[in-house]
């Protein structure tokens, strides 16, 4: 069953803590993306990767970090430098030639 | 800064009516256009893609593109309560990530 999985579904972060959100895909897609969505807002791009071992900053990369060591995986770390991390985080993947992006189910991050 | 603009709504239509959702974009080099549907608390799902001027139909959905006016729309015929959701317009100029609008919330009244 092909698709994109994100875990956990809900994540709680304490002040000053780094947390990592998981994103895995078995669609054999080259490109992967992380978006943040706030209530009533559209999707804002955090980071994206078009190939293994390479990634680019999006519009709101400050306070976040990523890695792309495997084609299937693109984890996102929300660092303590991100002062307002409460949001719905969405991972997506695509075949670059097709441009169409497919989304995982999302992770909701809350601050304790 | 590339921008995609949508009326936030809510757009309320009676069941069985046509819902018309609109989107404008700032980048004249945009080549590919997408409509996603997002139910509350869920992730976006692709409804339609359109790449050339004119209309593209898929079931009850029709996407319309006018590159000269930098305008793309989505028509939903015979609207159903299950169509109630937020509809996101997304645009790319190719080899760049999608730029999303903030979405239009549609409410279909039974």
mmCIF file of N, CA, C and O in Angstrom, chain B residues 16-101:
data_model
loop_
_atom_site.group_PDB
_atom_site.id
_atom_site.type_symbol
_atom_site.label_atom_id
_atom_site.label_comp_id
_atom_site.label_asym_id
_atom_site.label_seq_id
_atom_site.Cartn_x
_atom_site.Cartn_y
_atom_site.Cartn_z
ATOM 1 N N UNK B 16 -27.166 21.131 -4.413
ATOM 2 C CA UNK B 16 -27.595 21.029 -5.797
ATOM 3 C C UNK B 16 -27.186 22.207 -6.662
ATOM 4 O O UNK B 16 -27.273 22.131 -7.890
ATOM 5 N N UNK B 17 -26.723 23.273 -6.051
ATOM 6 C CA UNK B 17 -26.312 24.468 -6.803
ATOM 7 C C UNK B 17 -24.874 24.315 -7.302
ATOM 8 O O UNK B 17 -24.164 23.359 -6.967
ATOM 9 N N UNK B 18 -24.442 25.290 -8.107
ATOM 10 C CA UNK B 18 -23.053 25.340 -8.581
ATOM 11 C C UNK B 18 -22.244 26.231 -7.640
ATOM 12 O O UNK B 18 -22.620 27.367 -7.367
ATOM 13 N N UNK B 19 -21.132 25.704 -7.156
ATOM 14 C CA UNK B 19 -20.202 26.495 -6.351
ATOM 15 C C UNK B 19 -19.063 26.958 -7.252
ATOM 16 O O UNK B 19 -18.502 26.163 -8.011
ATOM 17 N N UNK B 20 -18.730 28.243 -7.161
ATOM 18 C CA UNK B 20 -17.659 28.808 -7.985
ATOM 19 C C UNK B 20 -16.574 29.379 -7.085
ATOM 20 O O UNK B 20 -16.824 30.282 -6.287
ATOM 21 N N UNK B 21 -15.374 28.816 -7.207
ATOM 22 C CA UNK B 21 -14.236 29.217 -6.377
ATOM 23 C C UNK B 21 -13.184 29.852 -7.277
ATOM 24 O O UNK B 21 -12.868 29.326 -8.345
ATOM 25 N N UNK B 22 -12.633 30.973 -6.839
ATOM 26 C CA UNK B 22 -11.731 31.737 -7.677
ATOM 27 C C UNK B 22 -10.356 31.907 -7.059
ATOM 28 O O UNK B 22 -10.207 31.927 -5.831
ATOM 29 N N UNK B 23 -9.375 32.122 -7.928
ATOM 30 C CA UNK B 23 -7.985 32.229 -7.492
ATOM 31 C C UNK B 23 -7.235 33.105 -8.495
ATOM 32 O O UNK B 23 -7.394 32.932 -9.706
ATOM 33 N N UNK B 24 -6.461 34.067 -8.008
ATOM 34 C CA UNK B 24 -5.580 34.846 -8.876
ATOM 35 C C UNK B 24 -4.141 34.664 -8.414
ATOM 36 O O UNK B 24 -3.887 34.371 -7.232
ATOM 37 N N UNK B 25 -3.192 34.818 -9.347
ATOM 38 C CA UNK B 25 -1.787 34.609 -9.019
ATOM 39 C C UNK B 25 -0.950 35.725 -9.617
ATOM 40 O O UNK B 25 -1.324 36.349 -10.605
ATOM 41 N N UNK B 26 0.209 35.963 -9.004
ATOM 42 C CA UNK B 26 1.003 37.123 -9.395
ATOM 43 C C UNK B 26 2.098 36.808 -10.414
ATOM 44 O O UNK B 26 2.513 37.697 -11.162
ATOM 45 N N UNK B 27 2.575 35.556 -10.444
ATOM 46 C CA UNK B 27 3.711 35.200 -11.293
ATOM 47 C C UNK B 27 3.246 34.859 -12.707
ATOM 48 O O UNK B 27 2.632 33.809 -12.920
ATOM 49 N N UNK B 28 3.576 35.716 -13.670
ATOM 50 C CA UNK B 28 3.149 35.479 -15.050
ATOM 51 C C UNK B 28 3.805 34.238 -15.661
ATOM 52 O O UNK B 28 3.324 33.720 -16.654
ATOM 53 N N UNK B 29 4.905 33.801 -15.066
ATOM 54 C CA UNK B 29 5.582 32.607 -15.567
ATOM 55 C C UNK B 29 4.982 31.305 -15.068
ATOM 56 O O UNK B 29 5.491 30.232 -15.391
ATOM 57 N N UNK B 30 3.919 31.366 -14.312
ATOM 58 C CA UNK B 30 3.297 30.159 -13.770
ATOM 59 C C UNK B 30 2.803 29.266 -14.884
ATOM 60 O O UNK B 30 2.244 29.735 -15.878
ATOM 61 N N UNK B 31 3.028 27.962 -14.717
ATOM 62 C CA UNK B 31 2.709 27.017 -15.783
ATOM 63 C C UNK B 31 1.722 25.941 -15.359
ATOM 64 O O UNK B 31 1.026 25.374 -16.192
ATOM 65 N N UNK B 32 1.693 25.637 -14.065
ATOM 66 C CA UNK B 32 0.883 24.513 -13.603
ATOM 67 C C UNK B 32 0.033 24.974 -12.425
ATOM 68 O O UNK B 32 0.513 25.705 -11.564
ATOM 69 N N UNK B 33 -1.220 24.482 -12.415
ATOM 70 C CA UNK B 33 -2.206 24.991 -11.465
ATOM 71 C C UNK B 33 -2.980 23.812 -10.874
ATOM 72 O O UNK B 33 -3.349 22.885 -11.596
ATOM 73 N N UNK B 34 -3.202 23.882 -9.567
ATOM 74 C CA UNK B 34 -3.801 22.749 -8.871
ATOM 75 C C UNK B 34 -4.877 23.228 -7.912
ATOM 76 O O UNK B 34 -4.772 24.301 -7.324
ATOM 77 N N UNK B 35 -5.905 22.401 -7.750
ATOM 78 C CA UNK B 35 -6.910 22.600 -6.708
ATOM 79 C C UNK B 35 -6.863 21.414 -5.752
ATOM 80 O O UNK B 35 -6.920 20.257 -6.173
ATOM 81 N N UNK B 36 -6.758 21.741 -4.453
ATOM 82 C CA UNK B 36 -6.780 20.737 -3.397
ATOM 83 C C UNK B 36 -8.003 20.988 -2.511
ATOM 84 O O UNK B 36 -8.407 22.127 -2.284
ATOM 85 N N UNK B 37 -8.554 19.911 -1.976
ATOM 86 C CA UNK B 37 -9.637 19.999 -1.010
ATOM 87 C C UNK B 37 -9.094 19.576 0.352
ATOM 88 O O UNK B 37 -8.373 18.573 0.464
ATOM 89 N N UNK B 38 -9.447 20.320 1.392
ATOM 90 C CA UNK B 38 -8.973 20.003 2.740
ATOM 91 C C UNK B 38 -10.156 20.031 3.701
ATOM 92 O O UNK B 38 -10.750 21.090 3.949
ATOM 93 N N UNK B 39 -10.486 18.859 4.245
ATOM 94 C CA UNK B 39 -11.489 18.792 5.284
ATOM 95 C C UNK B 39 -10.856 19.212 6.609
ATOM 96 O O UNK B 39 -9.645 19.087 6.799
ATOM 97 N N UNK B 40 -11.684 19.702 7.509
ATOM 98 C CA UNK B 40 -11.203 20.216 8.787
ATOM 99 C C UNK B 40 -10.379 19.168 9.533
ATOM 100 O O UNK B 40 -10.834 18.037 9.734
ATOM 101 N N UNK B 41 -9.171 19.523 9.905
ATOM 102 C CA UNK B 41 -8.300 18.625 10.662
ATOM 103 C C UNK B 41 -7.586 17.576 9.829
ATOM 104 O O UNK B 41 -6.847 16.759 10.370
ATOM 105 N N UNK B 42 -7.802 17.595 8.516
ATOM 106 C CA UNK B 42 -7.181 16.608 7.628
ATOM 107 C C UNK B 42 -6.172 17.264 6.704
ATOM 108 O O UNK B 42 -6.058 18.486 6.658
ATOM 109 N N UNK B 43 -5.445 16.438 5.960
ATOM 110 C CA UNK B 43 -4.465 16.966 5.024
ATOM 111 C C UNK B 43 -5.116 17.222 3.665
ATOM 112 O O UNK B 43 -6.163 16.660 3.350
ATOM 113 N N UNK B 44 -4.507 18.072 2.840
ATOM 114 C CA UNK B 44 -5.079 18.376 1.521
ATOM 115 C C UNK B 44 -5.044 17.159 0.595
ATOM 116 O O UNK B 44 -4.093 16.369 0.626
ATOM 117 N N UNK B 45 -6.063 17.047 -0.243
ATOM 118 C CA UNK B 45 -6.091 16.006 -1.257
ATOM 119 C C UNK B 45 -6.319 16.661 -2.614
ATOM 120 O O UNK B 45 -7.111 17.593 -2.755
ATOM 121 N N UNK B 46 -5.627 16.163 -3.625
ATOM 122 C CA UNK B 46 -5.691 16.742 -4.960
ATOM 123 C C UNK B 46 -7.044 16.463 -5.614
ATOM 124 O O UNK B 46 -7.535 15.342 -5.605
ATOM 125 N N UNK B 47 -7.661 17.528 -6.158
ATOM 126 C CA UNK B 47 -8.900 17.370 -6.915
ATOM 127 C C UNK B 47 -8.616 17.466 -8.405
ATOM 128 O O UNK B 47 -9.055 16.631 -9.187
ATOM 129 N N UNK B 48 -7.944 18.542 -8.819
ATOM 130 C CA UNK B 48 -7.766 18.809 -10.245
ATOM 131 C C UNK B 48 -6.411 19.454 -10.471
ATOM 132 O O UNK B 48 -5.905 20.181 -9.617
ATOM 133 N N UNK B 49 -5.862 19.226 -11.651
ATOM 134 C CA UNK B 49 -4.717 19.974 -12.132
ATOM 135 C C UNK B 49 -5.063 20.497 -13.517
ATOM 136 O O UNK B 49 -5.840 19.875 -14.246
ATOM 137 N N UNK B 50 -4.501 21.651 -13.881
ATOM 138 C CA UNK B 50 -4.752 22.223 -15.199
ATOM 139 C C UNK B 50 -3.499 22.947 -15.645
ATOM 140 O O UNK B 50 -2.815 23.599 -14.832
ATOM 141 N N UNK B 51 -3.171 22.828 -16.926
ATOM 142 C CA UNK B 51 -1.904 23.340 -17.422
ATOM 143 C C UNK B 51 -2.063 24.302 -18.606
ATOM 144 O O UNK B 51 -1.146 25.071 -18.901
ATOM 145 N N UNK B 52 -3.206 24.250 -19.304
ATOM 146 C CA UNK B 52 -3.384 25.104 -20.478
ATOM 147 C C UNK B 52 -4.696 25.866 -20.362
ATOM 148 O O UNK B 52 -5.612 25.466 -19.635
ATOM 149 N N UNK B 53 -4.777 26.970 -21.088
ATOM 150 C CA UNK B 53 -5.965 27.819 -21.045
ATOM 151 C C UNK B 53 -7.214 27.037 -21.442
ATOM 152 O O UNK B 53 -7.170 26.164 -22.301
ATOM 153 N N UNK B 54 -8.324 27.382 -20.799
ATOM 154 C CA UNK B 54 -9.579 26.743 -21.124
ATOM 155 C C UNK B 54 -10.141 25.999 -19.940
ATOM 156 O O UNK B 54 -9.820 26.295 -18.797
ATOM 157 N N UNK B 55 -11.018 25.056 -20.246
ATOM 158 C CA UNK B 55 -11.708 24.286 -19.224
ATOM 159 C C UNK B 55 -11.208 22.845 -19.204
ATOM 160 O O UNK B 55 -10.853 22.279 -20.239
ATOM 161 N N UNK B 56 -11.223 22.269 -18.007
ATOM 162 C CA UNK B 56 -10.929 20.844 -17.849
ATOM 163 C C UNK B 56 -11.968 20.271 -16.899
ATOM 164 O O UNK B 56 -12.133 20.773 -15.789
ATOM 165 N N UNK B 57 -12.659 19.223 -17.352
ATOM 166 C CA UNK B 57 -13.764 18.670 -16.574
ATOM 167 C C UNK B 57 -13.397 17.294 -16.033
ATOM 168 O O UNK B 57 -12.764 16.490 -16.719
ATOM 169 N N UNK B 58 -13.827 17.029 -14.793
ATOM 170 C CA UNK B 58 -13.640 15.708 -14.187
ATOM 171 C C UNK B 58 -14.826 15.468 -13.269
ATOM 172 O O UNK B 58 -14.864 15.980 -12.149
ATOM 173 N N UNK B 59 -15.818 14.740 -13.777
ATOM 174 C CA UNK B 59 -17.022 14.493 -12.989
ATOM 175 C C UNK B 59 -17.779 15.780 -12.734
ATOM 176 O O UNK B 59 -18.081 16.532 -13.655
ATOM 177 N N UNK B 60 -18.036 16.075 -11.455
ATOM 178 C CA UNK B 60 -18.765 17.291 -11.105
ATOM 179 C C UNK B 60 -17.857 18.516 -11.045
ATOM 180 O O UNK B 60 -18.342 19.625 -10.801
ATOM 181 N N UNK B 61 -16.575 18.328 -11.227
ATOM 182 C CA UNK B 61 -15.605 19.419 -11.093
ATOM 183 C C UNK B 61 -15.146 19.911 -12.462
ATOM 184 O O UNK B 61 -14.877 19.115 -13.358
ATOM 185 N N UNK B 62 -15.040 21.242 -12.602
ATOM 186 C CA UNK B 62 -14.465 21.856 -13.792
ATOM 187 C C UNK B 62 -13.469 22.919 -13.360
ATOM 188 O O UNK B 62 -13.817 23.814 -12.593
ATOM 189 N N UNK B 63 -12.239 22.786 -13.844
ATOM 190 C CA UNK B 63 -11.233 23.817 -13.613
ATOM 191 C C UNK B 63 -11.158 24.695 -14.852
ATOM 192 O O UNK B 63 -11.247 24.210 -15.983
ATOM 193 N N UNK B 64 -11.013 25.993 -14.635
ATOM 194 C CA UNK B 64 -10.919 26.948 -15.731
ATOM 195 C C UNK B 64 -9.659 27.780 -15.540
ATOM 196 O O UNK B 64 -9.395 28.258 -14.441
ATOM 197 N N UNK B 65 -8.905 27.961 -16.627
ATOM 198 C CA UNK B 65 -7.654 28.707 -16.562
ATOM 199 C C UNK B 65 -7.635 29.799 -17.617
ATOM 200 O O UNK B 65 -7.947 29.552 -18.786
ATOM 201 N N UNK B 66 -7.240 31.000 -17.201
ATOM 202 C CA UNK B 66 -7.054 32.131 -18.105
ATOM 203 C C UNK B 66 -5.714 32.764 -17.754
ATOM 204 O O UNK B 66 -5.615 33.560 -16.814
ATOM 205 N N UNK B 67 -4.670 32.394 -18.479
ATOM 206 C CA UNK B 67 -3.321 32.875 -18.156
ATOM 207 C C UNK B 67 -3.171 34.367 -18.419
ATOM 208 O O UNK B 67 -2.438 35.050 -17.719
ATOM 209 N N UNK B 68 -3.872 34.895 -19.397
ATOM 210 C CA UNK B 68 -3.770 36.324 -19.695
ATOM 211 C C UNK B 68 -4.279 37.159 -18.516
ATOM 212 O O UNK B 68 -3.721 38.207 -18.181
ATOM 213 N N UNK B 69 -5.313 36.680 -17.882
ATOM 214 C CA UNK B 69 -5.884 37.370 -16.723
ATOM 215 C C UNK B 69 -5.300 36.866 -15.405
ATOM 216 O O UNK B 69 -5.663 37.382 -14.335
ATOM 217 N N UNK B 70 -4.427 35.859 -15.467
ATOM 218 C CA UNK B 70 -3.790 35.283 -14.274
ATOM 219 C C UNK B 70 -4.858 34.832 -13.282
ATOM 220 O O UNK B 70 -4.825 35.203 -12.093
ATOM 221 N N UNK B 71 -5.739 34.009 -13.785
ATOM 222 C CA UNK B 71 -6.945 33.642 -13.052
ATOM 223 C C UNK B 71 -7.244 32.170 -13.286
ATOM 224 O O UNK B 71 -7.197 31.677 -14.418
ATOM 225 N N UNK B 72 -7.522 31.477 -12.184
ATOM 226 C CA UNK B 72 -7.941 30.078 -12.295
ATOM 227 C C UNK B 72 -9.134 29.868 -11.370
ATOM 228 O O UNK B 72 -9.195 30.459 -10.283
ATOM 229 N N UNK B 73 -10.091 29.078 -11.818
ATOM 230 C CA UNK B 73 -11.289 28.867 -11.013
ATOM 231 C C UNK B 73 -11.651 27.391 -10.959
ATOM 232 O O UNK B 73 -11.173 26.584 -11.767
ATOM 233 N N UNK B 74 -12.479 27.057 -9.990
ATOM 234 C CA UNK B 74 -13.001 25.697 -9.837
ATOM 235 C C UNK B 74 -14.511 25.788 -9.681
ATOM 236 O O UNK B 74 -15.002 26.513 -8.817
ATOM 237 N N UNK B 75 -15.219 25.075 -10.562
ATOM 238 C CA UNK B 75 -16.672 24.987 -10.465
ATOM 239 C C UNK B 75 -17.039 23.600 -9.948
ATOM 240 O O UNK B 75 -16.502 22.601 -10.421
ATOM 241 N N UNK B 76 -17.957 23.579 -9.003
ATOM 242 C CA UNK B 76 -18.472 22.305 -8.493
ATOM 243 C C UNK B 76 -19.968 22.281 -8.797
ATOM 244 O O UNK B 76 -20.746 23.080 -8.257
ATOM 245 N N UNK B 77 -20.353 21.373 -9.690
ATOM 246 C CA UNK B 77 -21.777 21.251 -10.051
ATOM 247 C C UNK B 77 -22.479 20.328 -9.086
ATOM 248 O O UNK B 77 -21.867 19.444 -8.481
ATOM 249 N N UNK B 78 -23.822 20.525 -8.950
ATOM 250 C CA UNK B 78 -24.625 19.664 -8.078
ATOM 251 C C UNK B 78 -23.943 19.516 -6.709
ATOM 252 O O UNK B 78 -23.677 18.403 -6.240
ATOM 253 N N UNK B 79 -23.664 20.636 -6.073
ATOM 254 C CA UNK B 79 -22.928 20.630 -4.801
ATOM 255 C C UNK B 79 -23.641 19.776 -3.755
ATOM 256 O O UNK B 79 -24.869 19.824 -3.619
ATOM 257 N N UNK B 80 -22.840 19.025 -2.997
ATOM 258 C CA UNK B 80 -23.345 18.152 -1.954
ATOM 259 C C UNK B 80 -22.800 18.597 -0.594
ATOM 260 O O UNK B 80 -21.707 19.178 -0.528
ATOM 261 N N UNK B 81 -23.504 18.311 0.485
ATOM 262 C CA UNK B 81 -22.961 18.654 1.814
ATOM 263 C C UNK B 81 -21.558 18.089 2.029
ATOM 264 O O UNK B 81 -20.750 18.713 2.736
ATOM 265 N N UNK B 82 -21.250 16.943 1.413
ATOM 266 C CA UNK B 82 -19.915 16.358 1.565
ATOM 267 C C UNK B 82 -18.833 17.178 0.857
ATOM 268 O O UNK B 82 -17.634 16.939 1.064
ATOM 269 N N UNK B 83 -19.232 18.153 0.041
ATOM 270 C CA UNK B 83 -18.256 19.040 -0.597
ATOM 271 C C UNK B 83 -17.822 20.163 0.347
ATOM 272 O O UNK B 83 -16.905 20.930 0.028
ATOM 273 N N UNK B 84 -18.473 20.288 1.478
ATOM 274 C CA UNK B 84 -18.122 21.336 2.450
ATOM 275 C C UNK B 84 -16.704 21.096 2.959
ATOM 276 O O UNK B 84 -16.424 20.068 3.591
ATOM 277 N N UNK B 85 -15.830 22.044 2.674
ATOM 278 C CA UNK B 85 -14.404 21.906 2.992
ATOM 279 C C UNK B 85 -13.726 23.218 2.629
ATOM 280 O O UNK B 85 -14.363 24.145 2.129
ATOM 281 N N UNK B 86 -12.428 23.278 2.862
ATOM 282 C CA UNK B 86 -11.620 24.399 2.384
ATOM 283 C C UNK B 86 -10.916 23.978 1.103
ATOM 284 O O UNK B 86 -10.331 22.888 1.036
ATOM 285 N N UNK B 87 -10.984 24.837 0.095
ATOM 286 C CA UNK B 87 -10.387 24.529 -1.199
ATOM 287 C C UNK B 87 -9.152 25.421 -1.398
ATOM 288 O O UNK B 87 -9.242 26.652 -1.329
ATOM 289 N N UNK B 88 -8.020 24.768 -1.619
ATOM 290 C CA UNK B 88 -6.743 25.453 -1.763
ATOM 291 C C UNK B 88 -6.331 25.481 -3.225
ATOM 292 O O UNK B 88 -6.325 24.448 -3.899
ATOM 293 N N UNK B 89 -5.955 26.660 -3.686
ATOM 294 C CA UNK B 89 -5.399 26.835 -5.024
ATOM 295 C C UNK B 89 -3.876 26.842 -4.892
ATOM 296 O O UNK B 89 -3.329 27.438 -3.949
ATOM 297 N N UNK B 90 -3.182 26.159 -5.801
ATOM 298 C CA UNK B 90 -1.721 26.100 -5.755
ATOM 299 C C UNK B 90 -1.169 26.287 -7.162
ATOM 300 O O UNK B 90 -1.748 25.809 -8.145
ATOM 301 N N UNK B 91 -0.027 26.949 -7.238
ATOM 302 C CA UNK B 91 0.542 27.353 -8.522
ATOM 303 C C UNK B 91 2.052 27.119 -8.514
ATOM 304 O O UNK B 91 2.704 27.297 -7.480
ATOM 305 N N UNK B 92 2.616 26.736 -9.657
ATOM 306 C CA UNK B 92 4.063 26.645 -9.786
ATOM 307 C C UNK B 92 4.493 27.075 -11.182
ATOM 308 O O UNK B 92 3.743 26.916 -12.140
ATOM 309 N N UNK B 93 5.723 27.581 -11.264
ATOM 310 C CA UNK B 93 6.283 27.946 -12.560
ATOM 311 C C UNK B 93 7.148 26.831 -13.119
ATOM 312 O O UNK B 93 7.781 26.992 -14.140
ATOM 313 N N UNK B 94 7.175 25.681 -12.410
ATOM 314 C CA UNK B 94 7.968 24.556 -12.877
ATOM 315 C C UNK B 94 9.308 24.523 -12.177
ATOM 316 O O UNK B 94 9.938 25.549 -12.007
ATOM 317 N N UNK B 95 9.719 23.340 -11.720
ATOM 318 C CA UNK B 95 10.974 23.154 -10.995
ATOM 319 C C UNK B 95 11.062 23.976 -9.716
ATOM 320 O O UNK B 95 12.146 24.207 -9.197
ATOM 321 N N UNK B 96 9.945 24.440 -9.236
ATOM 322 C CA UNK B 96 9.887 25.140 -7.952
ATOM 323 C C UNK B 96 8.710 24.589 -7.162
ATOM 324 O O UNK B 96 7.743 24.091 -7.747
ATOM 325 N N UNK B 97 8.764 24.664 -5.836
ATOM 326 C CA UNK B 97 7.641 24.144 -5.050
ATOM 327 C C UNK B 97 6.351 24.904 -5.322
ATOM 328 O O UNK B 97 6.368 26.057 -5.756
ATOM 329 N N UNK B 98 5.243 24.258 -5.027
ATOM 330 C CA UNK B 98 3.946 24.903 -5.172
ATOM 331 C C UNK B 98 3.829 26.090 -4.214
ATOM 332 O O UNK B 98 4.328 26.048 -3.088
ATOM 333 N N UNK B 99 3.161 27.138 -4.686
ATOM 334 C CA UNK B 99 2.789 28.263 -3.828
ATOM 335 C C UNK B 99 1.277 28.165 -3.623
ATOM 336 O O UNK B 99 0.518 28.095 -4.595
ATOM 337 N N UNK B 100 0.864 28.137 -2.360
ATOM 338 C CA UNK B 100 -0.545 27.932 -2.029
ATOM 339 C C UNK B 100 -1.228 29.234 -1.644
ATOM 340 O O UNK B 100 -0.628 30.109 -1.004
ATOM 341 N N UNK B 101 -2.502 29.362 -2.020
ATOM 342 C CA UNK B 101 -3.345 30.396 -1.463
ATOM 343 C C UNK B 101 -3.802 29.994 -0.070
ATOM 344 O O UNK B 101 -3.558 28.868 0.380
#
